[in-house]
Amino acid sequence: GSSLEPQEHSMEPPAAPPEEEEEEEMPLTAAPGPAGCQLFGYVGIEAVLDQMKIKTMKMGFEFNIMVVGQSGLGKSTMVNTLFKSKVSRKASQPGQEEHIPKTVQLQSVTHVIEEKGVKMKLTVTDTPGFGDQINNENCWDPIIKYINEQYERYLREEILITRKRKIPDTRVHVCVYFIPPTGHWLRPLDLEFMRRLSKIVNVVPVIAKADSLTLEERTEFKQRIQEDLKAHAISVYPQEDFDQDPDDRALNDRIREKIPFAVVGADQEHQVNGKRVLGRKTKWGIIEVENPAHCEFALLRDLLIRSHLQDLKDITHNVHYESYRVRRLNESNGP
């Protein structure tokens, strides 16, 4: 209830020694502010969250996603469905035959997405040519090389004497691996790829074009994949070793039960019960992409964007990049 303006007729306290005057602090609400500046009515520690939110909205953030899988599994469509924009690479024009590269080629497309004042620099890296050849030996080498090159680029910027205030982050935060909907066991190519890549990047496996499987086939296929991953000691995201908080562990346990997600991608809207929904139209009905009863696309979207986006970036920086940095510095300091 005190006024912000100094009172002229108030009783002055007795003079204190110079040492005590330096230690005395004025209350925040008693200091007069500039004209037009409104002070907070309540001062609390949670005000830091508002400061962080405002700073993040001004600076924006980066998110880099890589999609890996054979041609025709709907990787580009899935990414466009995920962000509801044309963010993936352009497909071949109608009437033109899409050229299948002889080796794995990596193509990156960067977009700046803005929503409610928050800017996100999104980079989508596609891997055309992966698994399309008769002999797919070592087809994962270009992908591993690309991921390590992004770590190396960040490391070079970080060890400079005069560093940038904000280092451009091109590191791959998550790799979504598309498994063909065969309904059988995982192929040796799938196992070898996830075994190698899970050590350097966050790998999230998904069953592509899950509408080609019945519900019973889908459930049995997911169980077989989970058995294969456990038998070959492949740790996909979210990893059990990084669960520290009990609440996070409980949430991640429910997610691990659903992995791999059976997803369906679509970039066209259809009219269903008076509502416009994303889906695939067939002769016997419409497969709604965002309907949990039809597919698990909503679970994948929540994992990548709503609940674990920052955790993906933290694990990339604190675990995968850190292990690469330690290895590189040991190599440079060795004899």
Tab-separated table of C-alpha atoms in Angstrom:
chain	number	residue	atom	x	y	z
A	1	GLY	CA	0.000	0.000	0.000
A	2	SER	CA	3.014	2.337	0.015
A	3	SER	CA	3.329	4.941	-2.709
A	4	LEU	CA	6.048	4.695	-5.321
A	5	GLU	CA	6.906	8.384	-4.913
A	6	PRO	CA	9.240	9.347	-2.043
A	7	GLN	CA	7.575	10.899	0.975
A	8	GLU	CA	8.925	14.271	2.040
A	9	HIS	CA	7.609	14.405	5.619
A	10	SER	CA	8.485	10.880	6.719
A	11	MET	CA	10.647	10.305	9.750
A	12	GLU	CA	14.242	9.613	8.730
A	13	PRO	CA	15.945	6.642	10.396
A	14	PRO	CA	19.008	7.279	12.546
A	15	ALA	CA	22.308	7.494	10.708
A	16	ALA	CA	24.079	4.195	10.364
A	17	PRO	CA	27.784	3.487	9.907
A	18	PRO	CA	29.066	3.481	6.294
A	19	GLU	CA	29.483	-0.310	6.370
A	20	GLU	CA	25.856	-0.875	7.257
A	21	GLU	CA	24.638	1.614	4.659
A	22	GLU	CA	26.352	-0.359	1.880
A	23	GLU	CA	24.739	-3.624	2.981
A	24	GLU	CA	21.253	-2.151	3.199
A	25	GLU	CA	19.091	-2.960	0.145
A	26	MET	CA	16.124	-1.016	-1.071
A	27	PRO	CA	12.911	-2.972	-1.738
A	28	LEU	CA	12.069	-3.465	-5.389
A	29	THR	CA	8.664	-1.820	-5.093
A	30	ALA	CA	10.059	1.321	-3.461
A	31	ALA	CA	12.301	2.376	-6.349
A	32	PRO	CA	10.688	4.930	-8.686
A	33	GLY	CA	10.534	3.711	-12.285
A	34	PRO	CA	10.544	5.595	-15.576
A	35	ALA	CA	7.354	7.037	-16.936
A	36	GLY	CA	5.165	4.428	-18.644
A	37	CYS	CA	6.990	1.468	-17.059
A	38	GLN	CA	4.730	-0.885	-15.145
A	39	LEU	CA	6.288	-2.894	-12.347
A	40	PHE	CA	5.190	-6.413	-11.492
A	41	GLY	CA	2.482	-6.565	-8.909
A	42	TYR	CA	3.865	-9.864	-7.633
A	43	VAL	CA	7.505	-10.889	-7.528
A	44	GLY	CA	8.203	-14.621	-7.472
A	45	ILE	CA	10.678	-17.173	-8.708
A	46	GLU	CA	8.235	-18.381	-11.350
A	47	ALA	CA	8.727	-15.033	-13.105
A	48	VAL	CA	11.875	-16.611	-14.558
A	49	LEU	CA	9.650	-18.836	-16.694
A	50	ASP	CA	8.046	-15.790	-18.272
A	51	GLN	CA	11.478	-14.323	-18.982
A	52	MET	CA	12.638	-17.555	-20.626
A	53	LYS	CA	9.465	-17.740	-22.697
A	54	ILE	CA	9.845	-14.167	-23.971
A	55	LYS	CA	13.526	-14.709	-24.782
A	56	THR	CA	12.820	-17.962	-26.630
A	57	MET	CA	10.043	-16.372	-28.652
A	58	LYS	CA	12.398	-13.592	-29.730
A	59	MET	CA	15.343	-15.855	-30.594
A	60	GLY	CA	13.430	-18.833	-31.944
A	61	PHE	CA	14.853	-22.346	-31.959
A	62	GLU	CA	16.062	-25.027	-34.338
A	63	PHE	CA	14.827	-28.559	-34.893
A	64	ASN	CA	16.439	-30.975	-37.329
A	65	ILE	CA	14.734	-34.209	-38.326
A	66	MET	CA	15.950	-36.990	-40.615
A	67	VAL	CA	13.709	-39.541	-42.317
A	68	VAL	CA	15.173	-42.846	-43.499
A	69	GLY	CA	13.494	-45.635	-45.409
A	70	GLN	CA	12.951	-47.212	-48.775
A	71	SER	CA	11.309	-45.334	-51.618
A	72	GLY	CA	7.526	-45.416	-51.660
A	73	LEU	CA	6.996	-45.659	-47.891
A	74	GLY	CA	5.559	-42.137	-47.627
A	75	LYS	CA	8.433	-40.336	-45.879
A	76	SER	CA	7.807	-36.957	-47.505
A	77	THR	CA	4.050	-37.241	-47.007
A	78	MET	CA	4.536	-38.121	-43.354
A	79	VAL	CA	6.721	-35.077	-42.699
A	80	ASN	CA	4.228	-32.805	-44.467
A	81	THR	CA	1.426	-34.316	-42.394
A	82	LEU	CA	3.454	-33.886	-39.210
A	83	PHE	CA	3.890	-30.132	-39.628
A	84	LYS	CA	0.801	-29.574	-41.827
A	85	SER	CA	2.922	-27.782	-44.416
A	86	LYS	CA	4.868	-28.557	-47.553
A	87	VAL	CA	8.186	-28.799	-45.729
A	88	SER	CA	9.639	-31.933	-47.295
A	89	ARG	CA	11.499	-32.157	-50.585
A	90	LYS	CA	9.544	-31.783	-53.810
A	91	ALA	CA	8.456	-34.998	-55.445
A	92	SER	CA	8.874	-35.681	-59.125
A	93	GLN	CA	6.492	-33.968	-61.522
A	94	PRO	CA	3.508	-35.939	-62.833
A	95	GLY	CA	4.408	-37.864	-65.923
A	96	GLN	CA	8.111	-37.941	-65.090
A	97	GLU	CA	9.796	-41.062	-63.849
A	98	GLU	CA	11.473	-40.508	-60.506
A	99	HIS	CA	15.170	-41.293	-60.745
A	100	ILE	CA	16.399	-43.748	-58.120
A	101	PRO	CA	20.014	-42.879	-57.234
A	102	LYS	CA	22.609	-45.603	-57.358
A	103	THR	CA	23.915	-44.622	-53.944
A	104	VAL	CA	22.385	-43.003	-50.906
A	105	GLN	CA	22.086	-39.243	-51.402
A	106	LEU	CA	21.118	-36.857	-48.658
A	107	GLN	CA	18.915	-33.875	-49.383
A	108	SER	CA	18.167	-31.211	-46.774
A	109	VAL	CA	15.375	-28.650	-46.938
A	110	THR	CA	15.172	-25.815	-44.406
A	111	HIS	CA	12.048	-23.811	-43.584
A	112	VAL	CA	11.163	-21.227	-40.966
A	113	ILE	CA	7.788	-22.018	-39.402
A	114	GLU	CA	6.067	-19.378	-37.291
A	115	GLU	CA	3.104	-20.057	-35.049
A	116	LYS	CA	1.693	-17.700	-32.398
A	117	GLY	CA	4.826	-15.581	-32.475
A	118	VAL	CA	7.239	-18.496	-32.037
A	119	LYS	CA	9.693	-19.136	-34.867
A	120	MET	CA	11.160	-22.569	-35.522
A	121	LYS	CA	13.878	-23.219	-38.065
A	122	LEU	CA	13.011	-26.694	-39.299
A	123	THR	CA	15.456	-28.760	-41.350
A	124	VAL	CA	14.220	-31.990	-42.952
A	125	THR	CA	16.867	-34.371	-44.289
A	126	ASP	CA	15.708	-37.072	-46.684
A	127	THR	CA	17.739	-40.115	-47.748
A	128	PRO	CA	16.645	-41.192	-51.245
A	129	GLY	CA	18.283	-44.378	-52.430
A	130	PHE	CA	18.435	-46.079	-49.021
A	131	GLY	CA	17.602	-49.771	-49.295
A	132	ASP	CA	16.574	-49.543	-52.968
A	133	GLN	CA	19.457	-51.537	-54.419
A	134	ILE	CA	19.976	-55.267	-54.701
A	135	ASN	CA	23.178	-55.022	-52.700
A	136	ASN	CA	22.578	-52.675	-49.757
A	137	GLU	CA	25.890	-53.337	-48.060
A	138	ASN	CA	27.180	-50.321	-46.125
A	139	CYS	CA	24.330	-48.131	-47.374
A	140	TRP	CA	24.228	-46.525	-43.917
A	141	ASP	CA	27.759	-45.110	-44.246
A	142	PRO	CA	26.686	-41.834	-45.981
A	143	ILE	CA	24.088	-41.272	-43.257
A	144	ILE	CA	26.585	-41.848	-40.448
A	145	LYS	CA	29.073	-39.592	-42.226
A	146	TYR	CA	26.492	-36.809	-42.544
A	147	ILE	CA	25.529	-36.975	-38.851
A	148	ASN	CA	29.170	-36.891	-37.758
A	149	GLU	CA	29.859	-33.971	-40.097
A	150	GLN	CA	27.201	-31.938	-38.316
A	151	TYR	CA	28.789	-32.792	-34.956
A	152	GLU	CA	32.184	-31.808	-36.345
A	153	ARG	CA	30.836	-28.495	-37.639
A	154	TYR	CA	29.366	-27.653	-34.245
A	155	LEU	CA	32.589	-28.705	-32.496
A	156	ARG	CA	34.734	-26.459	-34.682
A	157	GLU	CA	32.563	-23.479	-33.846
A	158	GLU	CA	32.607	-24.349	-30.171
A	159	ILE	CA	36.387	-24.620	-29.729
A	160	LEU	CA	37.142	-21.275	-31.388
A	161	ILE	CA	38.773	-18.650	-29.196
A	162	THR	CA	36.216	-16.060	-30.273
A	163	ARG	CA	32.956	-17.954	-30.418
A	164	LYS	CA	29.628	-16.850	-31.782
A	165	ARG	CA	26.999	-15.854	-29.297
A	166	LYS	CA	24.677	-18.469	-30.761
A	167	ILE	CA	26.261	-21.354	-32.652
A	168	PRO	CA	24.154	-22.523	-35.628
A	169	ASP	CA	22.801	-25.943	-34.713
A	170	THR	CA	22.650	-28.301	-37.698
A	171	ARG	CA	22.933	-31.501	-35.650
A	172	VAL	CA	20.302	-34.157	-36.320
A	173	HIS	CA	18.013	-34.286	-33.292
A	174	VAL	CA	15.916	-37.285	-34.310
A	175	CYS	CA	15.992	-39.931	-37.031
A	176	VAL	CA	12.606	-41.426	-37.930
A	177	TYR	CA	13.173	-44.868	-39.451
A	178	PHE	CA	10.381	-46.243	-41.662
A	179	ILE	CA	9.869	-50.010	-41.497
A	180	PRO	CA	8.083	-51.652	-44.456
A	181	PRO	CA	4.699	-53.160	-43.460
A	182	THR	CA	5.683	-56.754	-44.218
A	183	GLY	CA	4.000	-58.250	-41.163
A	184	HIS	CA	7.010	-60.517	-40.574
A	185	TRP	CA	10.245	-60.021	-38.672
A	186	LEU	CA	12.655	-57.136	-39.119
A	187	ARG	CA	15.042	-57.450	-42.030
A	188	PRO	CA	18.807	-57.651	-41.431
A	189	LEU	CA	19.066	-54.208	-43.050
A	190	ASP	CA	16.670	-52.731	-40.481
A	191	LEU	CA	18.466	-54.323	-37.562
A	192	GLU	CA	21.941	-53.312	-38.706
A	193	PHE	CA	20.888	-49.732	-39.432
A	194	MET	CA	19.202	-49.187	-36.068
A	195	ARG	CA	22.045	-50.908	-34.223
A	196	ARG	CA	24.611	-48.541	-35.734
A	197	LEU	CA	22.561	-45.343	-35.755
A	198	SER	CA	21.115	-45.656	-32.243
A	199	LYS	CA	24.614	-45.056	-30.864
A	200	ILE	CA	24.994	-41.619	-32.443
A	201	VAL	CA	21.442	-40.254	-32.845
A	202	ASN	CA	17.919	-40.619	-31.433
A	203	VAL	CA	16.150	-43.260	-33.543
A	204	VAL	CA	12.351	-43.521	-33.571
A	205	PRO	CA	11.097	-46.532	-35.597
A	206	VAL	CA	7.670	-46.392	-37.232
A	207	ILE	CA	5.664	-48.847	-39.330
A	208	ALA	CA	4.974	-47.087	-42.615
A	209	LYS	CA	1.632	-47.344	-44.425
A	210	ALA	CA	0.057	-49.212	-41.533
A	211	ASP	CA	-3.332	-49.149	-43.289
A	212	SER	CA	-2.113	-52.095	-45.381
A	213	LEU	CA	-2.209	-54.301	-42.262
A	214	THR	CA	-5.203	-55.475	-40.280
A	215	LEU	CA	-5.384	-54.644	-36.593
A	216	GLU	CA	-4.396	-58.198	-35.645
A	217	GLU	CA	-1.464	-58.203	-38.070
A	218	ARG	CA	-0.365	-54.816	-36.813
A	219	THR	CA	-0.357	-55.935	-33.168
A	220	GLU	CA	1.557	-59.121	-33.955
A	221	PHE	CA	4.070	-57.244	-36.121
A	222	LYS	CA	4.757	-54.714	-33.353
A	223	GLN	CA	5.368	-57.502	-30.848
A	224	ARG	CA	7.837	-59.165	-33.189
A	225	ILE	CA	9.682	-55.895	-33.730
A	226	GLN	CA	9.915	-55.293	-29.980
A	227	GLU	CA	11.307	-58.806	-29.517
A	228	ASP	CA	13.878	-58.215	-32.258
A	229	LEU	CA	15.002	-54.929	-30.725
A	230	LYS	CA	15.368	-56.509	-27.310
A	231	ALA	CA	17.170	-59.593	-28.643
A	232	HIS	CA	19.744	-57.475	-30.507
A	233	ALA	CA	20.143	-54.948	-27.641
A	234	ILE	CA	19.036	-52.000	-29.801
A	235	SER	CA	18.107	-48.974	-27.698
A	236	VAL	CA	15.710	-46.698	-29.550
A	237	TYR	CA	14.292	-43.440	-28.259
A	238	PRO	CA	13.226	-42.930	-25.475
A	239	GLN	CA	16.178	-44.790	-23.921
A	240	GLU	CA	15.711	-46.339	-20.493
A	241	ASP	CA	19.205	-45.268	-19.380
A	242	PHE	CA	18.288	-41.578	-19.529
A	243	ASP	CA	15.104	-41.731	-17.429
A	244	GLN	CA	15.866	-39.857	-14.224
A	245	ASP	CA	12.566	-38.502	-12.964
A	246	PRO	CA	9.964	-41.102	-11.849
A	247	ASP	CA	7.202	-39.279	-13.721
A	248	ASP	CA	9.288	-39.227	-16.900
A	249	ARG	CA	10.020	-42.915	-16.496
A	250	ALA	CA	6.328	-43.751	-16.185
A	251	LEU	CA	5.511	-41.700	-19.302
A	252	ASN	CA	8.368	-43.185	-21.305
A	253	ASP	CA	7.391	-46.706	-20.277
A	254	ARG	CA	3.954	-46.159	-21.821
A	255	ILE	CA	5.600	-44.815	-24.966
A	256	ARG	CA	7.991	-47.776	-25.203
A	257	GLU	CA	5.032	-50.137	-25.110
A	258	LYS	CA	3.640	-48.459	-28.249
A	259	ILE	CA	6.920	-48.342	-30.231
A	260	PRO	CA	7.122	-48.775	-33.172
A	261	PHE	CA	4.228	-46.484	-34.034
A	262	ALA	CA	1.943	-47.690	-36.806
A	263	VAL	CA	1.441	-44.511	-38.828
A	264	VAL	CA	-0.428	-43.372	-41.936
A	265	GLY	CA	0.401	-40.142	-43.756
A	266	ALA	CA	-1.941	-38.009	-45.858
A	267	ASP	CA	-1.818	-34.486	-47.237
A	268	GLN	CA	-5.436	-34.170	-48.395
A	269	GLU	CA	-8.519	-33.223	-46.413
A	270	HIS	CA	-11.888	-34.968	-46.668
A	271	GLN	CA	-15.362	-34.291	-45.314
A	272	VAL	CA	-16.307	-36.648	-42.458
A	273	ASN	CA	-19.455	-36.004	-40.403
A	274	GLY	CA	-19.404	-32.325	-41.287
A	275	LYS	CA	-15.708	-31.873	-40.380
A	276	ARG	CA	-12.616	-31.509	-42.522
A	277	VAL	CA	-10.084	-34.181	-41.556
A	278	LEU	CA	-6.778	-35.367	-42.956
A	279	GLY	CA	-7.100	-38.856	-44.353
A	280	ARG	CA	-6.795	-41.360	-47.175
A	281	LYS	CA	-9.936	-42.068	-49.163
A	282	THR	CA	-10.599	-45.655	-50.208
A	283	LYS	CA	-13.582	-47.462	-51.694
A	284	TRP	CA	-14.678	-48.726	-48.297
A	285	GLY	CA	-14.170	-45.563	-46.280
A	286	ILE	CA	-11.771	-42.849	-45.188
A	287	ILE	CA	-8.758	-43.580	-43.017
A	288	GLU	CA	-8.456	-40.634	-40.657
A	289	VAL	CA	-4.835	-39.853	-39.907
A	290	GLU	CA	-5.459	-38.088	-36.583
A	291	ASN	CA	-7.939	-40.684	-35.304
A	292	PRO	CA	-6.266	-42.959	-32.684
A	293	ALA	CA	-8.645	-45.762	-33.633
A	294	HIS	CA	-7.281	-45.782	-37.192
A	295	CYS	CA	-3.536	-45.286	-36.688
A	296	GLU	CA	-0.954	-44.023	-34.193
A	297	PHE	CA	0.080	-40.885	-36.021
A	298	ALA	CA	-1.154	-38.743	-33.120
A	299	LEU	CA	1.236	-40.552	-30.754
A	300	LEU	CA	4.184	-39.879	-33.058
A	301	ARG	CA	3.252	-36.207	-33.390
A	302	ASP	CA	2.902	-35.805	-29.624
A	303	LEU	CA	6.262	-37.490	-29.062
A	304	LEU	CA	8.172	-35.369	-31.580
A	305	ILE	CA	6.495	-32.001	-30.997
A	306	ARG	CA	4.292	-31.746	-27.923
A	307	SER	CA	6.070	-33.651	-25.153
A	308	HIS	CA	9.644	-34.641	-26.099
A	309	LEU	CA	10.973	-32.055	-28.571
A	310	GLN	CA	13.201	-30.343	-26.005
A	311	ASP	CA	14.252	-33.703	-24.571
A	312	LEU	CA	15.371	-34.820	-28.036
A	313	LYS	CA	17.548	-31.738	-28.311
A	314	ASP	CA	18.948	-32.185	-24.789
A	315	ILE	CA	19.909	-35.824	-25.338
A	316	THR	CA	21.488	-34.928	-28.676
A	317	HIS	CA	23.616	-32.258	-27.025
A	318	ASN	CA	24.399	-33.912	-23.678
A	319	VAL	CA	24.814	-37.539	-24.795
A	320	HIS	CA	25.427	-38.094	-28.505
A	321	TYR	CA	27.331	-34.892	-29.234
A	322	GLU	CA	29.223	-35.142	-25.956
A	323	SER	CA	30.453	-38.650	-26.752
A	324	TYR	CA	31.571	-37.462	-30.190
A	325	ARG	CA	33.334	-34.441	-28.686
A	326	VAL	CA	35.215	-36.578	-26.153
A	327	ARG	CA	36.302	-39.015	-28.856
A	328	ARG	CA	37.512	-36.262	-31.192
A	329	LEU	CA	39.412	-34.405	-28.483
A	330	ASN	CA	41.079	-37.615	-27.356
A	331	GLU	CA	42.150	-38.285	-30.939
A	332	SER	CA	43.589	-34.786	-31.334
A	333	ASN	CA	45.433	-34.902	-28.006
A	334	GLY	CA	46.798	-38.405	-28.553
A	335	PRO	CA	50.344	-39.179	-29.730
